[in-house]
Amino acid sequence: MNDQRHPDIEIYVKNRSLTAIESWLASLGENCTASLTQDADKSTHQYSLTIAGNSIPVFIHERAAGKAWTSVWFQSGQTPWIKDLDCARIAATALETQVRCIAGGWQNGDDPDEWWKVEDQTEELIQWASA
């Protein structure tokens, strides 16, 4: 696996409320400000999160993969994490739930169905075609 910094970070959080995820985001940095909801069904939310002086746009999409999974997308290469798995580890511990993230990246040759499943300090590569 490649240790090159990912240009953005996206994780999928299982069965956690928007409020719980917002609280976790707020704990990560100096400031977390909500913007307007992005869509008519109010399932996509935008935030500006400041970590170490860097303003990072964050999008939360509820029910992104079935009813159980919420996508949290840090739309920046300025996060404290090198790759998605680093963030997934932190989120799984903080939110006390299963978190998934893409195993590789989004480059040619990567398996789009290969994901990391992180839960209870355990990491497992799985095939997940539903995301």
XYZ file of N, CA and C in Angstrom:
393
model
N 0.842 -1.180 0.000
C 0.000 0.000 0.000
C 0.883 1.237 0.000
N 0.418 2.252 -0.581
C 1.116 3.501 -0.790
C 0.907 4.442 0.398
N 1.994 5.088 0.880
C 1.883 6.027 1.998
C 1.835 7.473 1.542
N 1.592 7.699 0.255
C 1.478 9.050 -0.277
C 0.241 9.730 0.313
N 0.378 11.020 0.630
C -0.730 11.778 1.215
C -1.906 11.818 0.255
N -3.076 11.516 0.779
C -4.295 11.605 -0.024
C -4.688 13.069 -0.182
N -5.192 13.456 -1.352
C -5.552 14.863 -1.595
C -6.787 15.307 -0.811
N -7.556 14.359 -0.330
C -8.700 14.624 0.534
C -8.935 13.350 1.344
N -9.814 13.434 2.325
C -10.074 12.296 3.208
C -11.574 12.055 3.234
N -11.985 10.782 3.037
C -13.393 10.445 3.161
C -13.533 9.143 3.941
N -14.414 9.181 4.930
C -14.719 7.999 5.725
C -16.230 7.793 5.745
N -16.639 6.577 6.060
C -18.055 6.238 6.206
C -18.266 5.743 7.634
N -19.143 6.430 8.354
C -19.400 6.166 9.764
C -20.729 5.421 9.886
N -20.739 4.342 10.661
C -21.942 3.522 10.802
C -22.778 3.935 12.018
N -24.060 4.169 11.758
C -25.068 4.358 12.804
C -24.703 5.392 13.871
N -24.269 6.557 13.440
C -24.040 7.654 14.378
C -24.845 8.851 13.901
N -25.401 9.580 14.841
C -26.239 10.735 14.519
C -25.393 11.887 13.992
N -26.059 12.788 13.305
C -25.392 13.993 12.832
C -24.807 14.756 14.015
N -25.534 14.824 15.118
C -25.067 15.535 16.315
C -23.778 14.924 16.858
N -23.699 13.602 16.901
C -22.488 12.931 17.383
C -21.302 13.224 16.471
N -21.534 13.193 15.167
C -20.451 13.467 14.214
C -20.027 14.931 14.303
N -20.975 15.834 14.440
C -20.647 17.256 14.603
C -19.813 17.482 15.863
N -20.147 16.814 16.948
C -19.376 16.945 18.198
C -17.952 16.442 17.996
N -17.812 15.332 17.286
C -16.473 14.811 16.997
C -15.683 15.815 16.154
N -16.323 16.370 15.117
C -15.638 17.371 14.290
C -15.162 18.543 15.146
N -16.036 19.037 16.008
C -15.692 20.181 16.857
C -14.498 19.868 17.758
N -14.346 18.604 18.150
C -13.234 18.224 19.027
C -11.894 18.160 18.294
N -11.927 18.170 16.965
C -10.707 18.009 16.173
C -9.887 19.276 16.013
N -10.540 20.431 16.094
C -9.822 21.655 15.772
C -10.222 22.828 16.635
N -9.829 23.988 16.160
C -10.085 25.215 16.895
C -11.487 25.753 16.647
N -12.058 25.450 15.495
C -13.350 26.030 15.138
C -14.045 25.136 14.123
N -15.358 24.960 14.301
C -16.166 24.209 13.342
C -17.463 24.976 13.155
N -17.664 25.516 11.957
C -18.826 26.334 11.660
C -19.679 25.659 10.593
N -20.968 25.540 10.877
C -21.892 24.929 9.915
C -22.312 25.957 8.882
N -22.435 25.501 7.654
C -22.997 26.312 6.576
C -24.413 25.812 6.334
N -25.008 26.254 5.272
C -26.365 25.817 4.948
C -26.379 24.369 4.492
N -27.498 23.692 4.735
C -27.702 22.352 4.220
C -27.717 22.430 2.701
N -27.152 21.426 2.062
C -26.896 21.485 0.629
C -28.005 20.975 -0.280
N -28.984 20.246 0.264
C -29.965 19.664 -0.641
C -31.368 19.712 -0.047
N -32.337 19.425 -0.876
C -33.751 19.551 -0.490
C -34.142 18.586 0.625
N -33.554 17.393 0.652
C -33.960 16.446 1.694
C -33.134 16.586 2.971
N -32.296 17.618 3.026
C -31.530 17.958 4.234
C -30.603 16.833 4.697
N -30.041 16.092 3.764
C -29.142 15.007 4.148
C -27.665 15.344 3.928
N -27.365 16.444 3.240
C -25.982 16.857 3.013
C -25.744 18.187 3.719
N -24.680 18.209 4.527
C -24.385 19.379 5.346
C -22.937 19.807 5.099
N -22.700 21.108 5.121
C -21.364 21.640 4.864
C -20.863 22.378 6.099
N -19.571 22.222 6.372
C -18.929 22.850 7.526
C -17.590 23.429 7.093
N -17.114 24.358 7.887
C -15.746 24.829 7.766
C -15.063 24.497 9.082
N -14.062 23.654 9.015
C -13.342 23.195 10.194
C -11.935 23.772 10.156
N -11.507 24.395 11.243
C -10.156 24.943 11.317
C -9.316 24.033 12.202
N -8.255 23.475 11.609
C -7.299 22.629 12.324
C -5.907 23.183 12.068
N -5.198 23.498 13.132
C -3.828 24.026 13.039
C -3.753 25.219 12.084
N -4.768 26.070 12.139
C -4.798 27.274 11.317
C -5.256 27.073 9.889
N -5.515 25.836 9.491
C -5.978 25.537 8.131
C -7.492 25.403 8.112
N -8.144 26.120 7.200
C -9.585 26.005 7.027
C -9.880 24.851 6.073
N -10.646 23.877 6.560
C -10.914 22.657 5.802
C -12.416 22.531 5.561
N -12.860 22.526 4.303
C -14.272 22.273 4.028
C -14.608 20.807 4.337
N -15.703 20.597 5.051
C -16.135 19.254 5.403
C -17.585 19.096 4.969
N -17.870 17.991 4.302
C -19.231 17.669 3.882
C -19.658 16.389 4.582
N -20.837 16.413 5.166
C -21.423 15.226 5.770
C -22.657 14.878 4.957
N -22.704 13.633 4.495
C -23.855 13.171 3.722
C -24.468 11.988 4.455
N -25.622 12.230 5.068
C -26.321 11.168 5.783
C -26.900 10.167 4.781
N -26.943 8.904 5.201
C -27.481 7.817 4.376
C -26.782 7.755 3.012
N -25.487 7.941 3.011
C -24.716 7.931 1.762
C -24.620 6.527 1.165
N -24.637 5.529 2.017
C -24.591 4.139 1.562
C -25.576 3.353 2.422
N -26.799 3.267 1.969
C -27.838 2.639 2.776
C -28.228 3.543 3.931
N -29.057 3.050 4.807
C -29.541 3.857 5.926
C -28.517 3.983 7.048
N -27.560 3.058 7.119
C -26.635 3.004 8.255
C -25.405 3.898 8.114
N -25.030 4.268 6.890
C -23.711 4.857 6.657
C -23.772 6.343 6.321
N -22.973 7.117 7.039
C -22.843 8.558 6.807
C -21.440 8.843 6.300
N -21.354 9.532 5.182
C -20.068 9.932 4.624
C -19.602 11.224 5.283
N -18.330 11.253 5.663
C -17.696 12.470 6.166
C -16.503 12.719 5.261
N -16.570 13.815 4.497
C -15.558 14.116 3.482
C -14.849 15.412 3.841
N -13.548 15.293 4.133
C -12.683 16.443 4.387
C -12.085 16.825 3.034
N -12.567 17.894 2.449
C -12.225 18.251 1.076
C -10.956 19.105 1.051
N -9.850 18.514 1.517
C -8.589 19.238 1.598
C -7.446 18.253 1.820
N -6.275 18.626 1.366
C -5.052 17.887 1.658
C -4.362 18.429 2.891
N -5.010 19.348 3.602
C -4.425 20.008 4.774
C -4.903 19.389 6.092
N -5.415 18.176 6.037
C -5.883 17.520 7.261
C -4.673 16.986 8.043
N -4.891 16.607 9.295
C -3.784 16.031 10.064
C -3.456 14.590 9.676
N -4.226 14.006 8.759
C -4.040 12.608 8.392
C -3.399 12.483 7.014
N -2.531 11.510 6.867
C -1.876 11.246 5.583
C -2.861 10.572 4.620
N -3.615 9.607 5.144
C -4.532 8.849 4.288
C -5.840 8.602 5.035
N -6.829 8.137 4.314
C -8.165 7.911 4.860
C -8.143 6.986 6.078
N -7.310 5.950 6.035
C -7.242 4.984 7.130
C -6.826 5.648 8.442
N -5.937 6.616 8.382
C -5.515 7.331 9.597
C -6.707 8.023 10.257
N -7.531 8.655 9.460
C -8.733 9.319 9.956
C -9.740 8.298 10.467
N -9.915 7.200 9.752
C -10.872 6.166 10.143
C -10.535 5.605 11.522
N -9.263 5.431 11.810
C -8.843 4.919 13.124
C -9.281 5.873 14.243
N -9.042 7.148 14.035
C -9.395 8.160 15.033
C -10.913 8.214 15.211
N -11.641 8.224 14.110
C -13.100 8.327 14.166
C -13.724 7.100 14.826
N -13.232 5.906 14.494
C -13.794 4.684 15.071
C -13.647 4.671 16.585
N -12.516 5.124 17.074
C -12.293 5.181 18.515
C -13.154 6.266 19.159
N -13.140 7.450 18.581
C -13.874 8.577 19.174
C -15.381 8.365 19.149
N -15.891 7.813 18.062
C -17.337 7.640 17.901
C -17.828 6.265 18.363
N -16.876 5.392 18.728
C -17.198 4.052 19.216
C -18.139 3.308 18.262
N -17.726 3.260 17.003
C -18.514 2.569 15.990
C -17.601 2.085 14.875
N -18.181 1.357 13.946
C -17.444 0.907 12.772
C -17.307 2.071 11.790
N -16.115 2.185 11.227
C -15.838 3.190 10.206
C -15.170 2.477 9.042
N -15.558 2.864 7.834
C -14.953 2.288 6.633
C -14.326 3.392 5.788
N -13.296 3.000 5.052
C -12.664 3.920 4.106
C -12.051 3.106 2.980
N -11.846 3.750 1.861
C -11.280 3.106 0.689
C -9.880 2.580 1.026
N -9.546 1.404 0.542
C -8.259 0.791 0.885
C -7.089 1.470 0.186
N -7.269 1.812 -1.075
C -6.188 2.443 -1.815
C -6.466 3.915 -1.978
N -6.560 4.292 -3.204
C -6.918 5.655 -3.536
C -7.916 5.598 -4.665
N -7.974 6.641 -5.412
C -8.886 6.674 -6.552
C -8.077 6.771 -7.837
N -7.008 5.968 -7.922
C -6.151 5.994 -9.101
C -6.403 4.742 -9.934
N -6.006 4.809 -11.202
C -6.145 3.645 -12.071
C -5.448 2.448 -11.445
N -6.099 1.307 -11.492
C -5.535 0.088 -10.941
C -5.986 -0.214 -9.531
N -6.526 0.768 -8.811
C -7.032 0.529 -7.462
C -8.365 -0.195 -7.548
N -8.612 -1.094 -6.611
C -9.871 -1.827 -6.554
C -10.905 -0.954 -5.846
N -11.925 -0.475 -6.559
C -12.893 0.430 -5.942
C -13.776 -0.243 -4.898
N -13.779 -1.571 -4.848
C -14.604 -2.290 -3.876
C -13.805 -2.773 -2.669
N -12.511 -2.464 -2.622
C -11.688 -2.884 -1.489
C -11.633 -1.752 -0.460
N -12.095 -2.057 0.742
C -12.229 -1.054 1.801
C -11.615 -1.562 3.093
N -11.221 -0.617 3.935
C -10.834 -0.930 5.302
C -12.069 -0.857 6.177
N -12.247 -1.847 7.024
C -13.274 -1.850 8.062
C -12.521 -1.697 9.387
N -12.797 -0.606 10.108
C -12.109 -0.322 11.363
C -13.154 -0.303 12.474
N -12.919 -1.147 13.498
C -13.865 -1.229 14.605
C -13.169 -1.897 15.791
N -13.367 -1.337 16.982
C -12.800 -1.912 18.210
C -11.302 -2.164 18.077
N -10.582 -1.206 17.515
C -9.133 -1.285 17.352
C -8.682 -2.429 16.435
N -9.617 -2.928 15.604
C -9.307 -3.981 14.642
C -9.501 -3.422 13.238
N -8.570 -3.771 12.355
C -8.645 -3.331 10.960
C -8.678 -4.558 10.061
N -9.596 -4.528 9.093
C -9.755 -5.665 8.192
C -10.051 -5.163 6.795
N -9.370 -5.726 5.798
C -9.696 -5.422 4.405
C -10.925 -6.216 4.008
N -11.892 -5.544 3.399
C -13.143 -6.193 2.988
C -13.489 -5.756 1.565
N -14.404 -6.471 0.955
C -15.004 -6.052 -0.309
C -16.335 -5.401 0.033
N -16.530 -4.178 -0.415
C -17.754 -3.430 -0.118
C -18.187 -2.700 -1.390
N -19.160 -3.252 -2.076
C -19.609 -2.686 -3.352
C -20.732 -1.686 -3.200
N -21.211 -1.465 -1.971
C -22.388 -0.610 -1.792
C -22.083 0.867 -1.655
N -20.827 1.266 -1.521
C -20.496 2.692 -1.310
C -20.299 3.426 -2.599
